[in-house]
Amino acid sequence: MPRQTKPTEQPLPEQTLVVDNGAFTIKAGFVKSEPQLEDCLLVPNCLARDREKRVWVGSQLNKCQDFGEIAFRRPVEKGYLVNWEAERAIWNSVFFDKGAALKCEPHETNLVLTEAPNAPATLQSNCDQIIFEEFEFASYSRCLGSSLNAYHDIPHLFGAPARSLPQSDGPACRPAECLLLIDSGFSHTTVTPLFKGRPIQRAIRRLDIGGKFLTNYLKELVSIRHYNMSDETYLINEIKETVCYVSNDFKHDLEVTWKGAPANREKVTSDGREIVVDYVLPDYNANKHGFMRPHDPSLTAKMRKLGALAGAGGPTEDFMTLGNERFAVPELLFRPGDTGMKQAGLPEIVLQSLSGLPPGLWPAMLASILVVGGNSYLDGFMERLEVEVRQLAPAECTVRIARATDPIRSTWLGGAYMAADRSKLKSVQVTRQEYQEHGGAWLAKVFSGAHEK
């Protein structure tokens, strides 16, 4: 019987697509020799149905004018991709349909796809099958989104001179040696220690509070105190992003906004910020968005709200006066027990993560803490986190915390830096030919690091 020859290895295509498949938005773009944030496209990762029963898919939502009572269906739940039926429709609109913003030919494209830590093996296997058997990408790698952030110029974020960008034909793009990555996004908040770009699995910690949880909590508070907002998820999310902040003295801010406090007591934070504000609700008929303004307790403001000035040709508006809701909602990231959740706050979780590492790595990790994710945009978040981590960390360790230049697109950009180095890309990609030859079980071991290519 003639000896079977090993099939020749196919070279990787020139085009590489990096997809950070987040629960709130998809961050995607093709890799160039010198990646830039501008190369990344943000696409809402959802299907939405408005009150006229029209369905908006992915980026179509940017054209919607009326967000009243709009309902969302999201393919990603609790950080994991569980609904490929919905995700397929969104991917088709972004990558494959005629006129798609990032239209590509899968047979001629390498795919780098992110996932959340500790994803169930069944979901991972399902994802691998769809990528190779349905979409038929030429090559593919599935990696933790957290790990891609190690390919940023981490020393530069802490004041060191900037490095030159990796070239596709140049030396290998080297990840940061030690990095503690905090990702506080839509579904959850995770703390991932990275050593030379590889996650240390036993030390990964997760807090089940993210932007979605905070939005739902604010929705409950507003529905009890002001209006029934149970169907206004989009509006409440906008309110959260506009008015909420992390207090640096929660007890003080709570006392001055207490209804039993003297009426003439100045309601400001310890650093002089006005706590009580008005949020003017949007008028979708006039295509007007909501906005925040200083609280106006005057009779004229109340009459505008009641519409008493409308007959005289005056303006009418509807607004809510928000006080302790502004800081009580994001406080859950630091004190989840306020809602009965039996989890430690984010600073404590950082130290829990460190406890899973050898003590010799603690100083390097505490000196290189990078924060990504939309919740890092909350006013006061970074300052409060740094203060509380310093209080818990060993006194002999230096604590340095930095927010990524763009916390939303940081993971995508890190993946683009990695993929711009062809030798590095080749070491992590699995071709469709290899998948067909070895099967899904082998692929799962490769991506988990238990098996070498």
CSV table of C-alpha atoms in Angstrom, one decimal:
chain,number,residue,atom,x,y,z
A,1,MET,CA,0.0,0.0,0.0
A,2,PRO,CA,1.5,3.4,-1.0
A,3,ARG,CA,2.5,5.6,1.9
A,4,GLN,CA,0.1,8.5,2.4
A,5,THR,CA,1.7,11.9,2.1
A,6,LYS,CA,1.0,14.7,4.5
A,7,PRO,CA,-1.1,17.4,2.9
A,8,THR,CA,0.9,20.6,2.2
A,9,GLU,CA,0.3,23.4,4.7
A,10,GLN,CA,-1.6,26.3,3.2
A,11,PRO,CA,-0.1,29.8,3.9
A,12,LEU,CA,-2.3,32.2,5.8
A,13,PRO,CA,-4.3,34.8,3.7
A,14,GLU,CA,-3.1,38.4,3.8
A,15,GLN,CA,-6.4,39.7,5.2
A,16,THR,CA,-7.0,39.4,9.0
A,17,LEU,CA,-10.3,40.3,10.8
A,18,VAL,CA,-10.2,41.0,14.5
A,19,VAL,CA,-13.6,40.7,16.2
A,20,ASP,CA,-14.1,41.7,19.9
A,21,ASN,CA,-17.6,40.2,20.2
A,22,GLY,CA,-18.8,42.2,23.3
A,23,ALA,CA,-22.3,41.9,24.8
A,24,PHE,CA,-23.2,45.5,24.2
A,25,THR,CA,-21.2,46.3,21.0
A,26,ILE,CA,-19.1,44.4,18.5
A,27,LYS,CA,-15.6,45.9,17.9
A,28,ALA,CA,-14.3,44.8,14.6
A,29,GLY,CA,-11.9,45.8,11.9
A,30,PHE,CA,-9.3,44.6,9.4
A,31,VAL,CA,-5.7,44.6,10.5
A,32,LYS,CA,-3.2,47.0,8.9
A,33,SER,CA,0.5,47.2,9.2
A,34,GLU,CA,0.2,50.0,11.7
A,35,PRO,CA,-3.1,49.5,13.5
A,36,GLN,CA,-5.1,52.6,14.7
A,37,LEU,CA,-8.2,53.0,16.7
A,38,GLU,CA,-9.9,54.6,13.6
A,39,ASP,CA,-9.7,51.1,11.9
A,40,CYS,CA,-12.2,49.7,14.5
A,41,LEU,CA,-15.9,49.8,13.8
A,42,LEU,CA,-18.4,49.8,16.7
A,43,VAL,CA,-21.6,47.9,16.0
A,44,PRO,CA,-24.5,47.4,18.5
A,45,ASN,CA,-24.6,43.7,19.2
A,46,CYS,CA,-28.4,43.3,19.3
A,47,LEU,CA,-31.6,43.0,17.5
A,48,ALA,CA,-34.1,45.7,18.4
A,49,ARG,CA,-37.8,46.1,17.9
A,50,ASP,CA,-39.5,49.5,18.2
A,51,ARG,CA,-43.1,50.2,19.1
A,52,GLU,CA,-44.0,50.2,15.4
A,53,LYS,CA,-42.8,46.6,15.3
A,54,ARG,CA,-39.9,47.4,13.0
A,55,VAL,CA,-36.8,45.3,13.6
A,56,TRP,CA,-33.4,46.9,13.6
A,57,VAL,CA,-30.3,44.7,13.1
A,58,GLY,CA,-26.9,45.7,14.5
A,59,SER,CA,-25.7,49.0,13.0
A,60,GLN,CA,-29.2,49.8,11.6
A,61,LEU,CA,-30.0,50.9,15.1
A,62,ASN,CA,-27.9,54.0,14.5
A,63,LYS,CA,-30.6,55.2,12.1
A,64,CYS,CA,-33.4,54.7,14.6
A,65,GLN,CA,-35.1,58.0,15.7
A,66,ASP,CA,-37.6,56.8,18.2
A,67,PHE,CA,-36.2,54.7,21.1
A,68,GLY,CA,-39.4,54.8,23.2
A,69,GLU,CA,-40.3,51.3,24.5
A,70,ILE,CA,-37.7,49.7,22.2
A,71,ALA,CA,-37.1,46.1,23.1
A,72,PHE,CA,-33.7,44.4,22.7
A,73,ARG,CA,-32.6,40.8,22.0
A,74,ARG,CA,-28.9,40.2,22.7
A,75,PRO,CA,-27.0,37.2,21.5
A,76,VAL,CA,-24.5,37.4,24.5
A,77,GLU,CA,-25.9,36.7,28.0
A,78,LYS,CA,-23.8,36.8,31.1
A,79,GLY,CA,-20.7,37.4,28.9
A,80,TYR,CA,-21.2,34.2,26.8
A,81,LEU,CA,-22.4,33.9,23.2
A,82,VAL,CA,-25.5,31.7,23.6
A,83,ASN,CA,-27.7,32.7,20.6
A,84,TRP,CA,-26.0,32.1,17.3
A,85,GLU,CA,-29.3,32.6,15.5
A,86,ALA,CA,-29.4,36.3,16.4
A,87,GLU,CA,-25.6,36.7,16.2
A,88,ARG,CA,-25.6,35.2,12.6
A,89,ALA,CA,-28.1,37.9,11.5
A,90,ILE,CA,-25.8,40.7,13.0
A,91,TRP,CA,-22.6,39.2,11.5
A,92,ASN,CA,-24.2,38.9,8.1
A,93,SER,CA,-25.2,42.6,8.2
A,94,VAL,CA,-21.6,43.6,9.1
A,95,PHE,CA,-19.4,41.1,7.3
A,96,PHE,CA,-21.2,39.3,4.5
A,97,ASP,CA,-24.2,41.1,3.1
A,98,LYS,CA,-24.0,43.3,0.0
A,99,GLY,CA,-22.8,46.7,1.1
A,100,ALA,CA,-21.7,45.5,4.5
A,101,ALA,CA,-19.3,47.9,6.3
A,102,LEU,CA,-16.6,45.2,6.7
A,103,LYS,CA,-17.5,42.9,3.8
A,104,CYS,CA,-15.0,40.1,3.5
A,105,GLU,CA,-14.6,36.7,1.8
A,106,PRO,CA,-14.2,34.1,4.6
A,107,HIS,CA,-12.1,31.8,2.5
A,108,GLU,CA,-9.6,34.5,2.2
A,109,THR,CA,-9.7,35.9,5.7
A,110,ASN,CA,-8.1,35.0,9.0
A,111,LEU,CA,-10.4,35.5,12.0
A,112,VAL,CA,-9.3,36.5,15.6
A,113,LEU,CA,-12.3,36.2,17.9
A,114,THR,CA,-12.5,37.1,21.6
A,115,GLU,CA,-14.3,35.3,24.4
A,116,ALA,CA,-15.0,35.8,28.1
A,117,PRO,CA,-13.0,33.8,30.7
A,118,ASN,CA,-14.2,30.4,31.8
A,119,ALA,CA,-16.7,30.0,28.9
A,120,PRO,CA,-18.6,26.6,29.0
A,121,ALA,CA,-16.9,24.0,26.7
A,122,THR,CA,-20.2,23.4,24.9
A,123,LEU,CA,-20.5,27.0,23.8
A,124,GLN,CA,-16.9,27.1,22.7
A,125,SER,CA,-17.4,23.9,20.6
A,126,ASN,CA,-20.5,25.4,19.1
A,127,CYS,CA,-18.7,28.6,18.2
A,128,ASP,CA,-15.8,26.6,16.6
A,129,GLN,CA,-18.1,24.6,14.4
A,130,ILE,CA,-20.0,27.6,13.2
A,131,ILE,CA,-16.8,29.5,12.3
A,132,PHE,CA,-15.3,26.7,10.3
A,133,GLU,CA,-18.3,24.7,9.0
A,134,GLU,CA,-20.8,27.5,8.3
A,135,PHE,CA,-18.8,30.7,7.7
A,136,GLU,CA,-15.7,28.7,6.5
A,137,PHE,CA,-13.0,31.2,7.5
A,138,ALA,CA,-9.6,30.3,6.2
A,139,SER,CA,-8.1,30.3,9.7
A,140,TYR,CA,-9.3,31.2,13.2
A,141,SER,CA,-8.2,31.7,16.7
A,142,ARG,CA,-10.4,32.0,19.8
A,143,CYS,CA,-8.7,33.8,22.7
A,144,LEU,CA,-9.6,35.6,25.9
A,145,GLY,CA,-10.3,39.3,25.2
A,146,SER,CA,-8.3,40.2,28.4
A,147,SER,CA,-5.1,38.7,27.1
A,148,LEU,CA,-5.0,40.8,23.9
A,149,ASN,CA,-4.6,44.0,26.1
A,150,ALA,CA,-1.1,42.8,27.0
A,151,TYR,CA,0.0,43.7,23.5
A,152,HIS,CA,-0.4,47.4,24.2
A,153,ASP,CA,2.5,49.7,25.1
A,154,ILE,CA,1.8,49.2,28.8
A,155,PRO,CA,4.9,51.1,30.1
A,156,HIS,CA,3.8,54.1,28.0
A,157,LEU,CA,0.5,54.2,29.9
A,158,PHE,CA,2.5,54.8,33.1
A,159,GLY,CA,4.7,57.5,31.7
A,160,ALA,CA,7.5,55.7,29.8
A,161,PRO,CA,8.5,56.7,26.2
A,162,ALA,CA,6.3,55.3,23.5
A,163,ARG,CA,7.5,52.3,21.6
A,164,SER,CA,7.5,52.0,17.8
A,165,LEU,CA,4.6,50.1,16.3
A,166,PRO,CA,5.2,46.4,15.4
A,167,GLN,CA,5.8,45.9,11.7
A,168,SER,CA,4.4,42.9,9.9
A,169,ASP,CA,7.8,41.9,8.8
A,170,GLY,CA,9.6,43.0,11.9
A,171,PRO,CA,10.5,41.4,15.2
A,172,ALA,CA,7.9,39.7,17.2
A,173,CYS,CA,5.3,41.8,19.0
A,174,ARG,CA,6.0,41.0,22.6
A,175,PRO,CA,3.3,41.2,25.3
A,176,ALA,CA,3.8,42.9,28.6
A,177,GLU,CA,5.5,40.5,31.1
A,178,CYS,CA,3.1,41.2,34.0
A,179,LEU,CA,-0.3,42.8,33.7
A,180,LEU,CA,-3.4,42.8,35.9
A,181,LEU,CA,-6.3,43.4,33.6
A,182,ILE,CA,-9.6,44.7,35.0
A,183,ASP,CA,-12.4,44.5,32.5
A,184,SER,CA,-15.7,46.1,33.7
A,185,GLY,CA,-18.1,45.8,30.8
A,186,PHE,CA,-21.8,45.2,30.0
A,187,SER,CA,-22.3,41.7,31.4
A,188,HIS,CA,-19.8,41.5,34.3
A,189,THR,CA,-16.5,42.6,35.7
A,190,THR,CA,-13.4,40.3,35.6
A,191,VAL,CA,-9.9,40.5,37.0
A,192,THR,CA,-7.4,38.6,34.9
A,193,PRO,CA,-3.7,38.3,35.7
A,194,LEU,CA,-1.5,38.0,32.6
A,195,PHE,CA,2.0,36.7,32.5
A,196,LYS,CA,3.8,37.2,29.2
A,197,GLY,CA,0.4,37.6,27.5
A,198,ARG,CA,-1.0,34.3,28.9
A,199,PRO,CA,-3.9,34.3,31.5
A,200,ILE,CA,-3.3,32.6,34.8
A,201,GLN,CA,-6.5,30.7,34.9
A,202,ARG,CA,-6.6,29.8,38.6
A,203,ALA,CA,-6.3,33.5,39.6
A,204,ILE,CA,-9.1,34.8,37.3
A,205,ARG,CA,-11.9,36.3,39.4
A,206,ARG,CA,-15.4,37.5,38.3
A,207,LEU,CA,-17.9,40.0,39.7
A,208,ASP,CA,-21.4,39.5,38.3
A,209,ILE,CA,-22.1,43.2,38.1
A,210,GLY,CA,-21.7,45.1,34.8
A,211,GLY,CA,-23.3,47.9,32.9
A,212,LYS,CA,-26.5,45.9,32.4
A,213,PHE,CA,-27.0,45.2,36.1
A,214,LEU,CA,-26.4,48.9,37.0
A,215,THR,CA,-28.9,50.0,34.3
A,216,ASN,CA,-31.6,47.6,35.6
A,217,TYR,CA,-31.0,48.8,39.2
A,218,LEU,CA,-31.4,52.4,38.2
A,219,LYS,CA,-34.5,51.4,36.2
A,220,GLU,CA,-36.0,50.0,39.4
A,221,LEU,CA,-35.2,53.1,41.5
A,222,VAL,CA,-36.6,55.5,38.9
A,223,SER,CA,-39.7,53.4,38.5
A,224,ILE,CA,-40.4,53.5,42.2
A,225,ARG,CA,-39.6,57.2,42.7
A,226,HIS,CA,-40.6,58.9,39.5
A,227,TYR,CA,-42.1,57.2,36.4
A,228,ASN,CA,-42.6,53.6,35.4
A,229,MET,CA,-39.6,53.0,33.2
A,230,SER,CA,-39.8,49.2,32.9
A,231,ASP,CA,-39.9,49.3,29.1
A,232,GLU,CA,-37.4,52.2,28.7
A,233,THR,CA,-34.1,50.3,28.9
A,234,TYR,CA,-32.4,52.5,26.3
A,235,LEU,CA,-33.4,55.7,28.0
A,236,ILE,CA,-32.3,54.5,31.4
A,237,ASN,CA,-28.9,53.5,30.0
A,238,GLU,CA,-28.5,57.0,28.6
A,239,ILE,CA,-29.4,58.5,32.0
A,240,LYS,CA,-26.9,56.3,33.7
A,241,GLU,CA,-24.1,57.2,31.4
A,242,THR,CA,-24.9,60.9,31.7
A,243,VAL,CA,-25.6,61.5,35.4
A,244,CYS,CA,-24.1,58.6,37.5
A,245,TYR,CA,-20.7,59.0,39.3
A,246,VAL,CA,-18.7,57.0,41.8
A,247,SER,CA,-18.7,58.8,45.2
A,248,ASN,CA,-15.4,59.2,47.1
A,249,ASP,CA,-17.4,59.6,50.3
A,250,PHE,CA,-20.6,57.5,50.0
A,251,LYS,CA,-21.7,58.1,53.6
A,252,HIS,CA,-21.4,61.9,53.3
A,253,ASP,CA,-23.2,62.1,50.0
A,254,LEU,CA,-26.0,59.9,51.3
A,255,GLU,CA,-26.5,62.1,54.4
A,256,VAL,CA,-26.7,65.4,52.5
A,257,THR,CA,-29.3,63.9,50.0
A,258,TRP,CA,-31.4,62.3,52.8
A,259,LYS,CA,-35.0,63.7,52.7
A,260,GLY,CA,-34.9,64.3,56.4
A,261,ALA,CA,-31.9,66.6,56.1
A,262,PRO,CA,-32.5,70.4,56.7
A,263,ALA,CA,-33.9,72.0,53.5
A,264,ASN,CA,-31.3,74.8,53.6
A,265,ARG,CA,-28.4,72.3,53.8
A,266,GLU,CA,-26.1,72.5,50.7
A,267,LYS,CA,-26.3,69.3,48.7
A,268,VAL,CA,-22.8,69.0,47.4
A,269,THR,CA,-20.2,66.3,47.6
A,270,SER,CA,-17.1,66.7,49.8
A,271,ASP,CA,-15.2,68.1,46.7
A,272,GLY,CA,-17.9,70.6,45.9
A,273,ARG,CA,-19.9,68.8,43.2
A,274,GLU,CA,-23.7,69.5,43.0
A,275,ILE,CA,-25.4,66.2,43.8
A,276,VAL,CA,-29.0,66.9,42.9
A,277,VAL,CA,-29.6,67.5,39.2
A,278,ASP,CA,-32.5,67.5,36.7
A,279,TYR,CA,-32.6,65.2,33.8
A,280,VAL,CA,-34.8,66.5,31.0
A,281,LEU,CA,-36.4,63.6,29.2
A,282,PRO,CA,-36.2,63.3,25.4
A,283,ASP,CA,-39.0,64.2,23.1
A,284,TYR,CA,-38.7,61.6,20.3
A,285,ASN,CA,-41.4,63.4,18.2
A,286,ALA,CA,-39.2,66.4,18.0
A,287,ASN,CA,-36.0,64.3,17.7
A,288,LYS,CA,-34.7,65.8,20.9
A,289,HIS,CA,-32.3,63.9,23.2
A,290,GLY,CA,-32.4,64.0,26.9
A,291,PHE,CA,-29.8,66.1,28.8
A,292,MET,CA,-28.7,66.9,32.4
A,293,ARG,CA,-28.9,70.3,33.9
A,294,PRO,CA,-28.5,71.9,37.4
A,295,HIS,CA,-31.5,71.4,39.6
A,296,ASP,CA,-34.0,74.1,39.3
A,297,PRO,CA,-36.4,74.2,42.3
A,298,SER,CA,-38.3,77.3,41.1
A,299,LEU,CA,-42.1,77.4,40.4
A,300,THR,CA,-41.5,78.1,36.7
A,301,ALA,CA,-39.7,74.8,36.3
A,302,LYS,CA,-42.6,73.0,37.9
A,303,MET,CA,-45.1,74.8,35.7
A,304,ARG,CA,-43.1,73.8,32.6
A,305,LYS,CA,-43.2,70.2,33.8
A,306,LEU,CA,-47.0,70.4,34.3
A,307,GLY,CA,-47.5,72.0,30.9
A,308,ALA,CA,-49.1,75.1,32.5
A,309,LEU,CA,-47.2,77.4,30.3
A,310,ALA,CA,-48.2,75.6,27.1
A,311,GLY,CA,-51.4,77.6,26.6
A,312,ALA,CA,-49.4,80.9,26.8
A,313,GLY,CA,-47.0,79.6,24.1
A,314,GLY,CA,-44.3,78.8,26.6
A,315,PRO,CA,-42.2,75.7,26.5
A,316,THR,CA,-43.2,72.4,28.1
A,317,GLU,CA,-40.8,69.7,29.2
A,318,ASP,CA,-40.7,66.6,31.4
A,319,PHE,CA,-37.9,66.0,33.7
A,320,MET,CA,-36.8,64.0,36.7
A,321,THR,CA,-34.9,65.2,39.7
A,322,LEU,CA,-32.2,62.8,40.6
A,323,GLY,CA,-30.3,62.8,43.9
A,324,ASN,CA,-28.7,59.8,45.6
A,325,GLU,CA,-29.6,57.6,42.6
A,326,ARG,CA,-26.5,59.2,40.9
A,327,PHE,CA,-24.0,57.5,43.2
A,328,ALA,CA,-26.0,54.7,44.8
A,329,VAL,CA,-26.1,52.8,41.5
A,330,PRO,CA,-22.4,52.6,40.6
A,331,GLU,CA,-21.6,52.0,44.3
A,332,LEU,CA,-22.7,48.4,43.6
A,333,LEU,CA,-19.4,47.8,41.9
A,334,PHE,CA,-17.7,48.4,45.2
A,335,ARG,CA,-20.4,47.1,47.6
A,336,PRO,CA,-22.5,44.4,45.9
A,337,GLY,CA,-23.9,43.5,49.3
A,338,ASP,CA,-26.2,46.6,49.1
A,339,THR,CA,-28.5,44.5,46.9
A,340,GLY,CA,-28.0,41.3,48.9
A,341,MET,CA,-25.4,39.8,46.5
A,342,LYS,CA,-22.9,37.6,48.3
A,343,GLN,CA,-19.8,38.8,46.5
A,344,ALA,CA,-16.9,41.0,47.4
A,345,GLY,CA,-16.5,44.4,45.8
A,346,LEU,CA,-14.1,45.1,43.0
A,347,PRO,CA,-11.1,46.2,45.2
A,348,GLU,CA,-11.4,43.0,47.3
A,349,ILE,CA,-11.7,40.9,44.1
A,350,VAL,CA,-8.4,42.3,42.9
A,351,LEU,CA,-6.7,41.1,46.1
A,352,GLN,CA,-8.5,37.8,45.8
A,353,SER,CA,-7.0,37.4,42.3
A,354,LEU,CA,-3.5,38.2,43.6
A,355,SER,CA,-3.9,35.5,46.3
A,356,GLY,CA,-4.0,32.9,43.6
A,357,LEU,CA,-0.5,34.0,42.4
A,358,PRO,CA,3.0,33.4,43.9
A,359,PRO,CA,3.8,36.3,46.2
A,360,GLY,CA,6.8,37.1,44.1
A,361,LEU,CA,4.5,38.3,41.3
A,362,TRP,CA,2.5,40.7,43.5
A,363,PRO,CA,4.7,43.8,43.2
A,364,ALA,CA,4.8,43.6,39.4
A,365,MET,CA,1.1,43.0,39.1
A,366,LEU,CA,0.1,45.8,41.4
A,367,ALA,CA,2.4,48.2,39.6
A,368,SER,CA,0.7,47.4,36.2
A,369,ILE,CA,-3.1,47.4,36.6
A,370,LEU,CA,-4.9,48.3,33.4
A,371,VAL,CA,-8.6,49.0,33.4
A,372,VAL,CA,-10.8,48.6,30.3
A,373,GLY,CA,-14.6,48.4,29.7
A,374,GLY,CA,-17.3,51.0,29.5
A,375,ASN,CA,-17.8,51.3,33.3
A,376,SER,CA,-14.4,52.8,33.6
A,377,TYR,CA,-15.9,56.0,32.1
A,378,LEU,CA,-18.0,56.5,35.2
A,379,ASP,CA,-16.8,59.8,36.8
A,380,GLY,CA,-14.7,59.0,39.9
A,381,PHE,CA,-14.4,55.3,39.2
A,382,MET,CA,-10.6,55.3,38.6
A,383,GLU,CA,-9.9,57.5,41.7
A,384,ARG,CA,-12.0,55.4,44.0
A,385,LEU,CA,-10.6,52.1,42.7
A,386,GLU,CA,-7.0,53.3,43.2
A,387,VAL,CA,-7.6,54.5,46.7
A,388,GLU,CA,-9.3,51.3,47.9
A,389,VAL,CA,-6.7,49.0,46.2
A,390,ARG,CA,-3.9,51.0,47.9
A,391,GLN,CA,-5.6,50.5,51.3
A,392,LEU,CA,-5.8,46.7,50.8
A,393,ALA,CA,-2.5,46.1,49.1
A,394,PRO,CA,0.7,45.3,51.1
A,395,ALA,CA,2.4,48.5,52.2
A,396,GLU,CA,5.7,47.6,50.5
A,397,CYS,CA,4.1,47.3,47.0
A,398,THR,CA,3.6,50.2,44.6
A,399,VAL,CA,0.1,50.5,43.2
A,400,ARG,CA,-0.3,51.9,39.7
A,401,ILE,CA,-3.6,51.9,37.9
A,402,ALA,CA,-4.2,53.3,34.5
A,403,ARG,CA,-7.2,53.4,32.2
A,404,ALA,CA,-6.7,52.4,28.5
A,405,THR,CA,-6.6,55.2,26.0
A,406,ASP,CA,-9.9,53.9,24.7
A,407,PRO,CA,-11.4,51.5,27.2
A,408,ILE,CA,-14.1,50.3,24.7
A,409,ARG,CA,-11.8,49.5,21.8
A,410,SER,CA,-8.7,48.6,23.7
A,411,THR,CA,-9.1,44.9,23.4
A,412,TRP,CA,-9.6,45.2,19.6
A,413,LEU,CA,-6.5,47.3,19.2
A,414,GLY,CA,-4.4,44.9,21.3
A,415,GLY,CA,-5.6,42.1,19.0
A,416,ALA,CA,-4.7,44.2,16.0
A,417,TYR,CA,-1.2,44.8,17.3
A,418,MET,CA,-0.8,41.0,17.8
A,419,ALA,CA,-2.2,40.1,14.4
A,420,ALA,CA,0.0,42.7,12.6
A,421,ASP,CA,3.0,40.5,13.5
A,422,ARG,CA,2.7,37.7,10.9
A,423,SER,CA,4.9,35.3,12.8
A,424,LYS,CA,2.9,35.7,16.0
A,425,LEU,CA,-0.4,35.4,14.1
A,426,LYS,CA,0.7,32.2,12.5
A,427,SER,CA,1.6,30.7,15.9
A,428,VAL,CA,-2.0,31.2,17.2
A,429,GLN,CA,-4.1,30.6,14.2
A,430,VAL,CA,-5.6,27.2,13.3
A,431,THR,CA,-6.4,26.7,9.6
A,432,ARG,CA,-9.6,25.2,8.3
A,433,GLN,CA,-7.5,22.4,6.8
A,434,GLU,CA,-6.1,21.5,10.3
A,435,TYR,CA,-9.5,21.6,11.8
A,436,GLN,CA,-10.8,19.2,9.2
A,437,GLU,CA,-7.8,16.9,9.7
A,438,HIS,CA,-7.8,16.8,13.5
A,439,GLY,CA,-11.4,17.6,14.6
A,440,GLY,CA,-13.1,19.8,17.2
A,441,ALA,CA,-11.7,18.1,20.3
A,442,TRP,CA,-8.1,18.7,19.1
A,443,LEU,CA,-9.0,22.4,18.4
A,444,ALA,CA,-10.4,22.8,21.9
A,445,LYS,CA,-7.2,21.6,23.4
A,446,VAL,CA,-5.1,23.9,21.2
A,447,PHE,CA,-7.1,27.0,22.2
A,448,SER,CA,-7.0,26.0,25.9
A,449,GLY,CA,-3.2,25.6,25.7
A,450,ALA,CA,-3.3,21.9,26.6
A,451,HIS,CA,-2.0,20.9,23.2
A,452,GLU,CA,0.6,22.4,20.8
A,453,LYS,CA,-0.2,22.9,17.2
